[in-house]
Amino acid sequence: MIDFDLLVLVCLAYVALLFVVAFAVERRAVRGEVRWLRSPLVYTLSLSIYCTAWTFYGAVGYAVRSGLEFVTIYLGPTLVMVGWWWVVRKLVRIGRSQHITSIADLVSSRYGKSNSLAALVTLLAVVGTTPYIALQLQSVAQSFSVFSGSETAVDRAGGAGAFNVTALFVAMGLAVFTVLFGTRRLDANERHHGVVTAVALEAVVKLVALLAVGVFVVWGLSGGPADVMARVQASDIGIWNLHGGRWMTLVFLSAAAFICLPRMFQVMVVENTTERHVAFASWAFPLYLLLMSLFVIPIAVMGQVILPGGNPDLYVLTVPLELGHGNLAMLAFLGGFSSATSMVIVAAIALSTMVSNHVVMPVWLSLRAGRATMSGDVRYVVLLSRRLTIGGILLLGFLYLHFSGGGEALAAIGLISFTGVAQIVPPLLGGIFWRGATRVGAAVGLSLGFAVWSYTMFIPSFGDSFVMTATVLKDGPFGISWLKPHALFGIDGLDPLVHAVFWSISLNAIVFLLGSILSAPEPLERLQAGLFVNVFEYSHNPAGWTSGTAEAEDLLAMSQRILGASEAQELFARIALGQGKAGGLPDTTPEFVETLERELAGSVGAATAHAMVGRIVAGSVASFEDLLAVADETAQIMEYSARMKAQSEELERTAGQLRDANQRLTELSLQKDAFLSQISHELRTPMASIRSSSEILMLEGISEEERKRFSGIIQDETVRLTRLLDDLLDLSVLENGQVSLNLQHADLHDVLQRAVVAANLDGGDGPFRISRDGGAEHVRLYTDSDRLVQVFINLISNFRKYCDSEMPLLEIDVSRDADSVTVDFVDNGSGIEPGSQSVIFEKFSRLTVMGGERGAGLGLAICREIMTRLGGSVSYIHGRGGAAFRVTLPYALE
Amino acid sequence: MSEGGRTSPSEYHAYRRRRTAYAARIAPAIGLFLFILPVLAAGGRDVLTTAGGAVYVFVIWGILIVVSAFLSRRLVGDGDGDDLTGNPRE
């Protein structure tokens, strides 16, 4: 038997060694010599905090009770590490690119930095971990009590006080160590080099201790492997009582817990410095686990031979002690001590980070809202809250141990704790592999999983208590049998563990999926989803857009705010079409990103565009909301300036129109002046003739012949005046829209014929000839044919008046299209000079008359008014040799 | 891959890396299958011995470790960065 005082001394010396190692490493880390400290071996060994005292001592007890089933606890993590390329590598990459500080932080970051979700995960972690810490304290206290002679913990009626005191001292010592090395300083990456190295050292100690005991048992107590195999065959656990449901559930559970336990996440992701270490650990850590479990069954079998009535949970310690191998027992004790302390230290650090970041700080900041905060202030509060949390967690663990009484009930807490943290699996895996996962889904699923776990596993684990009485356990609450904690929905006969894991995880996952499908993510959440799910695509290109990284959806969301919704969508659709993707968003190829950047640069400037696209493409996440705000502001400014620009353009247009109008007015005014002098002349000339003729008629003694002649002159001049006044009246009526049309069916040929006859050009008198195409002219029209004849007469008369050819020839061409008919009047004269072409349709505009009667300059103006009323037009056509007019009119006037 | 039959060393390297990454993904699935196999073999009856079961589990375990070591060494390869990527676009 070893002296208890010596044991305490060795223990203190060991702790002192850990202090020295941790301190020396911290010193080196401060000096920047970190690289060699963080070897892949240290990383792998630090992962071994998975093997706590529960597994160090408990695996043997587990093997005694259930045979080979204990190995499932190691198979899950083995599969996770062998499958590192799937999950662990991704978690590590995300952890580094997003500066993740804990598993709660990861879940919260993924779902749009939701602090309520982080608080929920933190609560789950604290509830799940506290009993686990109690278990470690119990193990250490138990192992102490073995040496102090008060035998096992189950039989410690006399030594209860000493047991509690030991546990309290251990808790306090661990709190001091954790505070000293876990909260020395605030690191942006939350890395603790000293602690990790100390943990790695402890990993070596526990492996060596267990292997030493195993070798002693196999080669020292029995005759080698073959003998051990024979003994196993002959023992109580010789037949492998394989419970398929439990076997598979435990493999799943241990795999899930390996990823989700806060302390595992701390060493695996947060403390990780490079992915190469994960590659190394992918085989080295399974090897470590294999070695840890290699001798468990031999120790269990030999323990039962040597100490048939002893506590199998302490065989690792009691077997060497019983046989008088004090040093080996001491080593085994240190191994168990290492297992317990390393777990507690890392778990306390991980939990304190979560509690301070997601519970204390938000509360503190909201209490201080509105008051100025100095950076030193925050730092002090963070450190203080972490220190207090570490103390609080260890105190909670101790109190849990004290009040639950420890013992067998506590041994089951390992799996209960695993199941609790495994609830994080659906939102975690869903979050890193499925972009569609939303915060609502995660929160609802996690809450339900937490509730089901509490109801079916955690609360029943207290046994008959005030929270859940034995009656409720047996018959369900209020006698409702389908709510029995161990047989939900009437499904009976399942192993309680399988039952709890099945219901909590499956309900959690189903609700998570449904909630995600039914809810819409916020912009930040969508962005984070892309960054998490496609972490490998964007985190590997430090310069330039060398690979397709950004998500088109996020880029579209931003572009819409800058370019405007329809323009941005049009741009994206165009690029998508260019990529051969009709409909849908384009792939974010480098060309696309560059194109988009150029487009945005046109609106906000190149530097801003690059920064904005870069933020999304390269995944600098924190300020996405700020970016959206910036984009909104920019859009507002641009909208404002666009409005200003539109207004000034409008003004310019109006000014131009005014200038034109002014010029036309001036021209018209000149024309009118000219016309007034013209018309006064026109009126004066016949008036003068009429007056002089009438004066002559009034004279005495004029001959009958003369009287006839002068009356004829008066008659002619009066007719001319009347026609002039008729034209003016006609135009006035047309312009005022007072004309009433007499619509009827007519044939275009007949209309033209009437016009030609009326213009006195039928039958070829004089040199004037008209060329017509009789066949094409037969077009049925529904229009005012009298007015149309008027237009045609006018055009034909103009030909007669103005055509200056030796052999005047007028060609009348009729052509048709779908909804209108066109009649061209083209003569072979010299045409109208370009300067006059624009004014011939104006009122009172008259060209040089070649001879014959002079018009009043109203004919074409009247023609234009008539054609407008008839739904068509009349225009001058250029480049046809002589004067050419085109009349266009619809087949039928509405 | 190469289009014209000739494969450049870098293309071959990338190809080999991709294949290794696929293997690394499949390995845990095969491991899981083999670890669950005894459940199917036993079929609820007590026909397996603990000693035999232990040998089976530990042998599979050992093979997985060797395979994993082989694959991870090939995936880490001769690169010197901290990031490990099996194929350019995942």
PDB file of N, CA and C in Angstrom, chain A residues 840-877:
ATOM      1  N   ILE A 840     -43.536  74.088 -97.852  1.00  0.00           N
ATOM      2  CA  ILE A 840     -44.641  74.080 -98.827  1.00  0.00           C
ATOM      3  C   ILE A 840     -45.974  73.720 -98.207  1.00  0.00           C
ATOM      4  N   PHE A 841     -45.942  73.007 -97.055  1.00  0.00           N
ATOM      5  CA  PHE A 841     -47.222  72.658 -96.452  1.00  0.00           C
ATOM      6  C   PHE A 841     -47.722  73.731 -95.494  1.00  0.00           C
ATOM      7  N   GLU A 842     -46.906  74.774 -95.300  1.00  0.00           N
ATOM      8  CA  GLU A 842     -47.336  75.856 -94.419  1.00  0.00           C
ATOM      9  C   GLU A 842     -48.357  76.721 -95.148  1.00  0.00           C
ATOM     10  N   LYS A 843     -49.219  77.341 -94.344  1.00  0.00           N
ATOM     11  CA  LYS A 843     -50.210  78.233 -94.948  1.00  0.00           C
ATOM     12  C   LYS A 843     -49.510  79.434 -95.593  1.00  0.00           C
ATOM     13  N   PHE A 844     -50.113  79.923 -96.610  1.00  0.00           N
ATOM     14  CA  PHE A 844     -49.652  81.143 -97.293  1.00  0.00           C
ATOM     15  C   PHE A 844     -48.292  81.008 -97.946  1.00  0.00           C
ATOM     16  N   SER A 845     -47.744  79.790 -97.996  1.00  0.00           N
ATOM     17  CA  SER A 845     -46.439  79.667 -98.644  1.00  0.00           C
ATOM     18  C   SER A 845     -46.676  79.460-100.134  1.00  0.00           C
ATOM     19  N   ARG A 846     -46.032  80.246-100.901  1.00  0.00           N
ATOM     20  CA  ARG A 846     -46.225  80.124-102.346  1.00  0.00           C
ATOM     21  C   ARG A 846     -44.893  80.133-103.039  1.00  0.00           C
ATOM     22  N   LEU A 847     -44.787  79.280-104.018  1.00  0.00           N
ATOM     23  CA  LEU A 847     -43.542  79.225-104.769  1.00  0.00           C
ATOM     24  C   LEU A 847     -43.694  80.078-106.022  1.00  0.00           C
ATOM     25  N   THR A 848     -42.564  80.225-106.646  1.00  0.00           N
ATOM     26  CA  THR A 848     -42.580  81.030-107.859  1.00  0.00           C
ATOM     27  C   THR A 848     -43.509  80.384-108.896  1.00  0.00           C
ATOM     28  N   VAL A 849     -44.417  81.146-109.365  1.00  0.00           N
ATOM     29  CA  VAL A 849     -45.388  80.588-110.299  1.00  0.00           C
ATOM     30  C   VAL A 849     -44.867  80.710-111.721  1.00  0.00           C
ATOM     31  N   MET A 850     -44.973  79.612-112.455  1.00  0.00           N
ATOM     32  CA  MET A 850     -44.427  79.598-113.801  1.00  0.00           C
ATOM     33  C   MET A 850     -45.329  80.328-114.783  1.00  0.00           C
ATOM     34  N   GLY A 851     -46.519  80.519-114.396  1.00  0.00           N
ATOM     35  CA  GLY A 851     -47.444  81.152-115.327  1.00  0.00           C
ATOM     36  C   GLY A 851     -48.836  80.693-115.003  1.00  0.00           C
ATOM     37  N   GLY A 852     -49.821  81.196-115.701  1.00  0.00           N
ATOM     38  CA  GLY A 852     -51.188  80.787-115.431  1.00  0.00           C
ATOM     39  C   GLY A 852     -51.694  81.433-114.158  1.00  0.00           C
ATOM     40  N   GLU A 853     -52.722  80.827-113.570  1.00  0.00           N
ATOM     41  CA  GLU A 853     -53.322  81.471-112.413  1.00  0.00           C
ATOM     42  C   GLU A 853     -52.434  81.330-111.177  1.00  0.00           C
ATOM     43  N   ARG A 854     -52.551  82.292-110.315  1.00  0.00           N
ATOM     44  CA  ARG A 854     -51.759  82.273-109.081  1.00  0.00           C
ATOM     45  C   ARG A 854     -52.633  81.795-107.937  1.00  0.00           C
ATOM     46  N   GLY A 855     -52.093  80.956-107.135  1.00  0.00           N
ATOM     47  CA  GLY A 855     -52.869  80.457-105.991  1.00  0.00           C
ATOM     48  C   GLY A 855     -52.671  81.364-104.796  1.00  0.00           C
ATOM     49  N   ALA A 856     -53.443  81.058-103.776  1.00  0.00           N
ATOM     50  CA  ALA A 856     -53.314  81.856-102.562  1.00  0.00           C
ATOM     51  C   ALA A 856     -52.325  81.222-101.583  1.00  0.00           C
ATOM     52  N   GLY A 857     -51.715  80.077-101.960  1.00  0.00           N
ATOM     53  CA  GLY A 857     -50.766  79.421-101.045  1.00  0.00           C
ATOM     54  C   GLY A 857     -51.459  78.651 -99.951  1.00  0.00           C
ATOM     55  N   LEU A 858     -52.669  78.249-100.192  1.00  0.00           N
ATOM     56  CA  LEU A 858     -53.401  77.525 -99.155  1.00  0.00           C
ATOM     57  C   LEU A 858     -53.655  76.068 -99.534  1.00  0.00           C
ATOM     58  N   GLY A 859     -53.456  75.715-100.792  1.00  0.00           N
ATOM     59  CA  GLY A 859     -53.834  74.388-101.285  1.00  0.00           C
ATOM     60  C   GLY A 859     -53.205  73.246-100.516  1.00  0.00           C
ATOM     61  N   LEU A 860     -51.883  73.240-100.381  1.00  0.00           N
ATOM     62  CA  LEU A 860     -51.218  72.118 -99.713  1.00  0.00           C
ATOM     63  C   LEU A 860     -51.531  72.114 -98.220  1.00  0.00           C
ATOM     64  N   ALA A 861     -51.683  73.302 -97.652  1.00  0.00           N
ATOM     65  CA  ALA A 861     -52.048  73.349 -96.234  1.00  0.00           C
ATOM     66  C   ALA A 861     -53.405  72.689 -96.027  1.00  0.00           C
ATOM     67  N   ILE A 862     -54.326  72.952 -96.945  1.00  0.00           N
ATOM     68  CA  ILE A 862     -55.644  72.334 -96.858  1.00  0.00           C
ATOM     69  C   ILE A 862     -55.523  70.824 -97.059  1.00  0.00           C
ATOM     70  N   CYS A 863     -54.701  70.424 -98.069  1.00  0.00           N
ATOM     71  CA  CYS A 863     -54.483  68.987 -98.296  1.00  0.00           C
ATOM     72  C   CYS A 863     -54.009  68.294 -97.024  1.00  0.00           C
ATOM     73  N   ARG A 864     -53.038  68.892 -96.363  1.00  0.00           N
ATOM     74  CA  ARG A 864     -52.486  68.261 -95.180  1.00  0.00           C
ATOM     75  C   ARG A 864     -53.556  68.119 -94.090  1.00  0.00           C
ATOM     76  N   GLU A 865     -54.352  69.190 -93.918  1.00  0.00           N
ATOM     77  CA  GLU A 865     -55.398  69.124 -92.901  1.00  0.00           C
ATOM     78  C   GLU A 865     -56.404  68.018 -93.231  1.00  0.00           C
ATOM     79  N   ILE A 866     -56.785  67.914 -94.511  1.00  0.00           N
ATOM     80  CA  ILE A 866     -57.767  66.905 -94.907  1.00  0.00           C
ATOM     81  C   ILE A 866     -57.215  65.506 -94.639  1.00  0.00           C
ATOM     82  N   MET A 867     -55.955  65.277 -95.067  1.00  0.00           N
ATOM     83  CA  MET A 867     -55.395  63.932 -94.903  1.00  0.00           C
ATOM     84  C   MET A 867     -55.281  63.553 -93.426  1.00  0.00           C
ATOM     85  N   THR A 868     -54.969  64.528 -92.590  1.00  0.00           N
ATOM     86  CA  THR A 868     -54.925  64.247 -91.151  1.00  0.00           C
ATOM     87  C   THR A 868     -56.298  63.790 -90.670  1.00  0.00           C
ATOM     88  N   ARG A 869     -57.351  64.518 -91.164  1.00  0.00           N
ATOM     89  CA  ARG A 869     -58.704  64.129 -90.755  1.00  0.00           C
ATOM     90  C   ARG A 869     -59.045  62.733 -91.276  1.00  0.00           C
ATOM     91  N   LEU A 870     -58.517  62.364 -92.430  1.00  0.00           N
ATOM     92  CA  LEU A 870     -58.841  61.064 -93.022  1.00  0.00           C
ATOM     93  C   LEU A 870     -57.949  59.938 -92.458  1.00  0.00           C
ATOM     94  N   GLY A 871     -57.151  60.239 -91.467  1.00  0.00           N
ATOM     95  CA  GLY A 871     -56.310  59.215 -90.836  1.00  0.00           C
ATOM     96  C   GLY A 871     -55.080  58.884 -91.641  1.00  0.00           C
ATOM     97  N   GLY A 872     -54.700  59.725 -92.572  1.00  0.00           N
ATOM     98  CA  GLY A 872     -53.516  59.449 -93.381  1.00  0.00           C
ATOM     99  C   GLY A 872     -52.569  60.626 -93.365  1.00  0.00           C
ATOM    100  N   SER A 873     -51.795  60.781 -94.445  1.00  0.00           N
ATOM    101  CA  SER A 873     -50.846  61.886 -94.483  1.00  0.00           C
ATOM    102  C   SER A 873     -50.533  62.228 -95.934  1.00  0.00           C
ATOM    103  N   VAL A 874     -49.990  63.420 -96.100  1.00  0.00           N
ATOM    104  CA  VAL A 874     -49.454  63.793 -97.410  1.00  0.00           C
ATOM    105  C   VAL A 874     -48.073  64.380 -97.163  1.00  0.00           C
ATOM    106  N   SER A 875     -47.102  63.945 -97.982  1.00  0.00           N
ATOM    107  CA  SER A 875     -45.749  64.424 -97.739  1.00  0.00           C
ATOM    108  C   SER A 875     -45.017  64.576 -99.060  1.00  0.00           C
ATOM    109  N   TYR A 876     -43.933  65.327 -98.972  1.00  0.00           N
ATOM    110  CA  TYR A 876     -43.103  65.507-100.155  1.00  0.00           C
ATOM    111  C   TYR A 876     -42.033  64.430-100.127  1.00  0.00           C
ATOM    112  N   ILE A 877     -41.803  63.712-101.252  1.00  0.00           N
ATOM    113  CA  ILE A 877     -40.743  62.698-101.260  1.00  0.00           C
ATOM    114  C   ILE A 877     -39.558  63.210-102.048  1.00  0.00           C
TER     115      ILE A 877
END
